[in-house]
mmCIF file of C-alpha atoms in Angstrom:
data_model
loop_
_atom_site.group_PDB
_atom_site.id
_atom_site.type_symbol
_atom_site.label_atom_id
_atom_site.label_comp_id
_atom_site.label_asym_id
_atom_site.label_seq_id
_atom_site.Cartn_x
_atom_site.Cartn_y
_atom_site.Cartn_z
ATOM 1 C CA GLN A 214 -12.840 130.224 62.526
ATOM 2 C CA VAL A 215 -11.244 132.636 65.188
ATOM 3 C CA GLN A 216 -9.141 131.480 66.899
ATOM 4 C CA LEU A 217 -6.782 132.588 70.076
ATOM 5 C CA GLN A 218 -3.593 132.104 72.110
ATOM 6 C CA GLU A 219 -2.491 132.872 75.274
ATOM 7 C CA SER A 220 1.347 133.372 75.847
ATOM 8 C CA GLY A 221 3.545 134.556 78.325
ATOM 9 C CA PRO A 222 5.815 133.637 81.173
ATOM 10 C CA GLY A 223 4.623 131.287 83.767
ATOM 11 C CA LEU A 224 6.030 132.143 86.307
ATOM 12 C CA VAL A 225 6.509 135.576 88.055
ATOM 13 C CA LYS A 226 7.992 136.584 91.101
ATOM 14 C CA PRO A 227 5.582 138.134 93.954
ATOM 15 C CA SER A 228 5.349 142.224 93.177
ATOM 16 C CA GLU A 229 6.202 142.167 90.048
ATOM 17 C CA THR A 230 4.150 142.920 86.523
ATOM 18 C CA LEU A 231 2.278 139.713 84.882
ATOM 19 C CA SER A 232 2.113 140.380 81.504
ATOM 20 C CA LEU A 233 0.229 138.192 79.027
ATOM 21 C CA THR A 234 -0.621 138.063 75.003
ATOM 22 C CA CYS A 235 -3.449 136.960 73.402
ATOM 23 C CA THR A 236 -2.930 136.891 69.846
ATOM 24 C CA VAL A 237 -5.917 136.342 67.580
ATOM 25 C CA SER A 238 -6.030 134.452 63.534
ATOM 26 C CA GLY A 239 -9.022 133.901 61.667
ATOM 27 C CA GLY A 240 -10.753 137.008 62.538
ATOM 28 C CA SER A 241 -9.698 140.886 63.156
ATOM 29 C CA VAL A 242 -9.733 142.365 66.592
ATOM 30 C CA ARG A 243 -10.204 145.121 64.339
ATOM 31 C CA SER A 244 -14.178 143.974 63.977
ATOM 32 C CA GLY A 245 -16.060 146.293 65.877
ATOM 33 C CA ILE A 246 -18.596 144.332 66.668
ATOM 34 C CA TYR A 247 -16.901 142.056 69.576
ATOM 35 C CA TYR A 248 -14.896 142.981 72.544
ATOM 36 C CA TRP A 249 -11.824 141.272 73.390
ATOM 37 C CA SER A 250 -11.456 139.982 77.482
ATOM 38 C CA TRP A 251 -9.435 138.780 79.819
ATOM 39 C CA ILE A 252 -10.591 135.753 82.188
ATOM 40 C CA ARG A 253 -8.883 133.628 84.958
ATOM 41 C CA GLN A 254 -9.542 130.609 87.146
ATOM 42 C CA PRO A 255 -7.169 130.167 90.100
ATOM 43 C CA PRO A 256 -6.927 126.252 90.476
ATOM 44 C CA GLY A 257 -9.799 124.377 91.709
ATOM 45 C CA LYS A 258 -11.711 127.668 91.648
ATOM 46 C CA GLY A 259 -14.793 129.813 89.309
ATOM 47 C CA LEU A 260 -13.771 132.029 86.808
ATOM 48 C CA GLU A 261 -13.361 135.645 87.673
ATOM 49 C CA TRP A 262 -13.262 138.342 84.907
ATOM 50 C CA ILE A 263 -10.829 140.951 84.609
ATOM 51 C CA GLY A 264 -11.401 142.961 81.222
ATOM 52 C CA HIS A 265 -11.897 144.113 78.113
ATOM 53 C CA ILE A 266 -11.056 146.455 75.166
ATOM 54 C CA SER A 267 -12.366 147.210 72.113
ATOM 55 C CA TYR A 268 -10.439 147.503 69.117
ATOM 56 C CA SER A 269 -10.624 150.983 69.400
ATOM 57 C CA GLY A 270 -8.733 150.968 72.922
ATOM 58 C CA THR A 271 -12.413 151.336 75.149
ATOM 59 C CA THR A 272 -11.706 149.540 78.639
ATOM 60 C CA ASN A 273 -13.873 147.845 81.021
ATOM 61 C CA TYR A 274 -12.457 146.123 84.631
ATOM 62 C CA ASN A 275 -13.440 144.738 87.025
ATOM 63 C CA PRO A 276 -13.293 146.790 89.940
ATOM 64 C CA SER A 277 -11.662 144.613 92.495
ATOM 65 C CA LEU A 278 -8.366 144.859 90.193
ATOM 66 C CA LYS A 279 -8.720 148.360 88.489
ATOM 67 C CA SER A 280 -5.779 149.637 90.385
ATOM 68 C CA ARG A 281 -3.374 146.687 89.047
ATOM 69 C CA VAL A 282 -5.071 145.697 85.463
ATOM 70 C CA THR A 283 -4.026 147.148 81.874
ATOM 71 C CA ILE A 284 -5.535 145.640 79.264
ATOM 72 C CA SER A 285 -3.769 147.274 75.045
ATOM 73 C CA VAL A 286 -4.003 146.606 71.959
ATOM 74 C CA ASP A 287 -2.616 145.996 68.812
ATOM 75 C CA THR A 288 -4.240 145.713 66.098
ATOM 76 C CA SER A 289 -0.933 145.776 63.500
ATOM 77 C CA LYS A 290 -0.346 142.217 65.252
ATOM 78 C CA ASN A 291 -3.956 140.975 65.560
ATOM 79 C CA GLN A 292 -3.177 140.590 69.318
ATOM 80 C CA PHE A 293 -4.278 142.176 72.659
ATOM 81 C CA SER A 294 -2.260 141.876 76.100
ATOM 82 C CA LEU A 295 -2.795 141.769 79.695
ATOM 83 C CA LYS A 296 -0.367 143.791 82.196
ATOM 84 C CA LEU A 297 -1.845 142.899 86.337
ATOM 85 C CA ASN A 298 1.041 144.709 88.157
ATOM 86 C CA SER A 299 1.711 144.133 91.894
ATOM 87 C CA VAL A 300 1.343 140.248 92.318
ATOM 88 C CA THR A 301 0.541 138.291 95.099
ATOM 89 C CA ALA A 302 0.067 134.229 94.969
ATOM 90 C CA ALA A 303 -3.349 135.425 95.448
ATOM 91 C CA ASP A 304 -3.433 135.899 91.457
ATOM 92 C CA THR A 305 -1.910 132.514 90.517
ATOM 93 C CA ALA A 306 -4.391 131.127 88.103
ATOM 94 C CA VAL A 307 -5.233 129.622 84.660
ATOM 95 C CA TYR A 308 -5.394 133.136 82.637
ATOM 96 C CA TYR A 309 -7.816 132.896 79.754
ATOM 97 C CA CYS A 310 -8.256 135.299 76.638
ATOM 98 C CA ALA A 311 -11.377 135.269 74.876
ATOM 99 C CA ARG A 312 -13.853 136.987 72.433
ATOM 100 C CA VAL A 313 -16.992 138.894 73.851
ATOM 101 C CA VAL A 314 -20.637 138.897 72.129
ATOM 102 C CA PRO A 315 -21.556 141.726 73.039
ATOM 103 C CA ALA A 316 -24.795 141.711 74.654
ATOM 104 C CA PRO A 317 -27.006 145.668 76.085
ATOM 105 C CA GLY A 318 -24.972 145.146 80.082
ATOM 106 C CA GLY A 319 -22.108 143.504 79.262
ATOM 107 C CA GLY A 320 -21.632 140.100 77.009
ATOM 108 C CA TRP A 321 -20.588 136.577 76.493
ATOM 109 C CA PHE A 322 -17.327 134.403 76.224
ATOM 110 C CA ASP A 323 -16.387 133.022 72.443
ATOM 111 C CA PRO A 324 -14.710 131.473 71.764
ATOM 112 C CA TRP A 325 -11.752 130.830 74.332
ATOM 113 C CA GLY A 326 -8.087 130.268 74.171
ATOM 114 C CA GLN A 327 -6.676 127.522 75.189
ATOM 115 C CA GLY A 328 -5.648 128.968 78.377
ATOM 116 C CA THR A 329 -2.275 129.856 80.089
ATOM 117 C CA LEU A 330 -1.368 128.625 84.130
ATOM 118 C CA VAL A 331 0.685 131.562 85.786
ATOM 119 C CA THR A 332 2.050 130.953 88.820
ATOM 120 C CA VAL A 333 3.380 133.671 91.495
ATOM 121 C CA SER A 334 5.983 132.594 93.211
ATOM 122 C CA SER A 335 9.810 133.695 94.385
ATOM 123 C CA ASP B 241 -21.658 143.407 91.977
ATOM 124 C CA ILE B 242 -24.536 140.756 90.453
ATOM 125 C CA GLN B 243 -23.256 137.202 92.570
ATOM 126 C CA MET B 244 -24.760 134.555 90.857
ATOM 127 C CA THR B 245 -25.095 131.114 93.387
ATOM 128 C CA GLN B 246 -25.247 127.716 91.684
ATOM 129 C CA SER B 247 -27.092 124.537 93.086
ATOM 130 C CA PRO B 248 -25.628 121.685 93.382
ATOM 131 C CA SER B 249 -22.515 122.023 93.643
ATOM 132 C CA SER B 250 -22.059 118.774 92.545
ATOM 133 C CA VAL B 251 -24.636 115.973 90.646
ATOM 134 C CA SER B 252 -23.751 112.337 90.382
ATOM 135 C CA ALA B 253 -25.598 110.767 87.425
ATOM 136 C CA SER B 254 -26.221 107.671 85.260
ATOM 137 C CA ILE B 255 -26.101 108.075 80.995
ATOM 138 C CA GLY B 256 -29.505 108.739 80.333
ATOM 139 C CA ASP B 257 -30.346 110.863 83.176
ATOM 140 C CA ARG B 258 -31.927 113.787 83.293
ATOM 141 C CA VAL B 259 -30.030 116.562 85.101
ATOM 142 C CA THR B 260 -31.176 120.300 86.054
ATOM 143 C CA ILE B 261 -28.284 122.290 87.374
ATOM 144 C CA THR B 262 -29.838 125.744 88.725
ATOM 145 C CA CYS B 263 -28.178 129.403 88.849
ATOM 146 C CA ARG B 264 -29.720 132.416 91.009
ATOM 147 C CA ALA B 265 -29.181 136.082 90.408
ATOM 148 C CA SER B 266 -28.931 138.244 93.351
ATOM 149 C CA GLN B 267 -30.594 140.509 91.718
ATOM 150 C CA GLY B 268 -33.262 140.318 88.443
ATOM 151 C CA ILE B 269 -30.896 140.255 85.147
ATOM 152 C CA SER B 270 -33.729 139.864 82.721
ATOM 153 C CA SER B 271 -32.708 137.098 80.219
ATOM 154 C CA TRP B 272 -28.966 137.990 80.324
ATOM 155 C CA LEU B 273 -27.397 134.771 81.652
ATOM 156 C CA ALA B 274 -25.236 132.400 79.497
ATOM 157 C CA TRP B 275 -24.221 128.742 80.655
ATOM 158 C CA TYR B 276 -20.894 127.312 79.981
ATOM 159 C CA GLN B 277 -19.277 123.173 79.809
ATOM 160 C CA GLN B 278 -15.805 122.724 81.473
ATOM 161 C CA LYS B 279 -14.011 119.421 81.141
ATOM 162 C CA PRO B 280 -10.838 119.165 83.332
ATOM 163 C CA GLY B 281 -7.804 121.299 81.866
ATOM 164 C CA LYS B 282 -9.497 122.757 79.190
ATOM 165 C CA ALA B 283 -12.026 126.501 78.581
ATOM 166 C CA PRO B 284 -15.204 127.023 79.191
ATOM 167 C CA TYR B 285 -16.999 126.840 75.984
ATOM 168 C CA LEU B 286 -20.054 127.986 75.234
ATOM 169 C CA LEU B 287 -23.654 126.032 75.366
ATOM 170 C CA ILE B 288 -26.440 128.598 75.932
ATOM 171 C CA TYR B 289 -26.960 132.359 75.559
ATOM 172 C CA ALA B 290 -29.463 134.936 76.833
ATOM 173 C CA ALA B 291 -31.020 132.051 79.045
ATOM 174 C CA SER B 292 -32.295 129.582 76.448
ATOM 175 C CA SER B 293 -30.710 130.072 73.168
ATOM 176 C CA LEU B 294 -28.689 127.125 72.134
ATOM 177 C CA GLN B 295 -24.876 128.120 70.408
ATOM 178 C CA SER B 296 -24.545 127.060 67.553
ATOM 179 C CA GLY B 297 -23.139 123.042 67.462
ATOM 180 C CA VAL B 298 -24.806 121.949 71.228
ATOM 181 C CA PRO B 299 -26.263 118.768 71.157
ATOM 182 C CA SER B 300 -30.400 119.663 71.016
ATOM 183 C CA ARG B 301 -30.338 117.565 74.426
ATOM 184 C CA PHE B 302 -28.449 121.020 76.117
ATOM 185 C CA SER B 303 -31.757 123.444 77.360
ATOM 186 C CA GLY B 304 -31.692 126.793 79.540
ATOM 187 C CA SER B 305 -34.556 128.846 80.670
ATOM 188 C CA GLY B 306 -35.622 131.374 83.456
ATOM 189 C CA SER B 307 -35.245 135.048 83.813
ATOM 190 C CA GLY B 308 -35.120 137.683 86.122
ATOM 191 C CA THR B 309 -33.083 136.072 88.990
ATOM 192 C CA ASP B 310 -33.454 131.742 88.371
ATOM 193 C CA PHE B 311 -32.759 130.055 85.828
ATOM 194 C CA THR B 312 -31.903 125.993 84.871
ATOM 195 C CA LEU B 313 -29.727 124.398 82.623
ATOM 196 C CA THR B 314 -31.281 120.864 81.962
ATOM 197 C CA ILE B 315 -29.424 117.827 80.086
ATOM 198 C CA SER B 316 -32.434 115.632 79.035
ATOM 199 C CA SER B 317 -30.152 112.502 78.067
ATOM 200 C CA LEU B 318 -26.950 112.271 79.943
ATOM 201 C CA GLN B 319 -24.008 110.887 77.190
ATOM 202 C CA PRO B 320 -20.584 110.025 78.452
ATOM 203 C CA GLU B 321 -19.122 113.284 76.804
ATOM 204 C CA ASP B 322 -21.265 115.281 79.424
ATOM 205 C CA PHE B 323 -19.625 114.498 82.296
ATOM 206 C CA ALA B 324 -18.056 118.606 83.259
ATOM 207 C CA THR B 325 -18.678 121.034 84.922
ATOM 208 C CA TYR B 326 -21.135 123.837 84.079
ATOM 209 C CA SER B 327 -20.888 127.456 84.831
ATOM 210 C CA CYS B 328 -23.704 130.811 84.803
ATOM 211 C CA GLN B 329 -22.747 133.525 83.933
ATOM 212 C CA GLN B 330 -24.756 137.163 83.826
ATOM 213 C CA ALA B 331 -23.935 139.836 80.965
ATOM 214 C CA ASN B 332 -26.291 142.080 82.187
ATOM 215 C CA SER B 333 -24.135 144.414 84.384
ATOM 216 C CA PHE B 334 -20.345 144.588 84.495
ATOM 217 C CA PRO B 335 -18.519 143.893 86.796
ATOM 218 C CA LEU B 336 -19.309 140.198 84.810
ATOM 219 C CA THR B 337 -19.803 137.890 87.113
ATOM 220 C CA PHE B 338 -19.710 133.704 87.235
ATOM 221 C CA GLY B 339 -21.379 131.062 89.276
ATOM 222 C CA GLY B 340 -19.182 128.762 91.157
ATOM 223 C CA GLY B 341 -19.846 125.890 88.970
ATOM 224 C CA THR B 342 -22.102 122.934 89.019
ATOM 225 C CA LYS B 343 -19.527 119.214 88.463
ATOM 226 C CA VAL B 344 -21.580 116.922 86.611
ATOM 227 C CA GLU B 345 -19.979 113.202 88.773
ATOM 228 C CA ILE B 346 -20.364 109.422 87.076
ATOM 229 C CA LYS B 347 -22.907 107.828 88.755
#
């Protein structure tokens, strides 16, 4: 059974870079079937898809964040990572990693990591 | 971007009630829609994909229907563990987008 676990700092200063890692267990990021995604949820608000990556490194980003986002994959560690630069208070959210089950136009998310709260504050 | 609009934003219901939640897409998405359940402090959990396919392990009291722009999630007989927030997500085109959520509360 695939499990995902986010890790990284819970507090980031404004204008700095948010960095998170998702470790996959019980499965492999090398699977050619799935993509690997980041999604966030500001406190009390809805879910926002950030982007995803394939095992080969092909990425797809939300245009609203594309200029600030980098998602990468490390197959040797069975991990994938998120970097979001120039953060502001608006980037405060619970960040989730998830496996993407592909569908012709995108895909759905299953399973999800437990999520990690990242607060942007000085 | 495809906008996903859910209604109602919240619903109060009793154990055993039938609950229906609606999700409307701003443009046609065929059957490329998923539903998630989220409990406080927890990650979303996939209930239904492709509009009406029940994810493995999900109780049969959950069902989904619809295609094009209008979709529904139905809980046929509400159980105590079903009090949660439910969100729809379109998987038709990028960027993938979610509805704002519907909170199912105890009456």
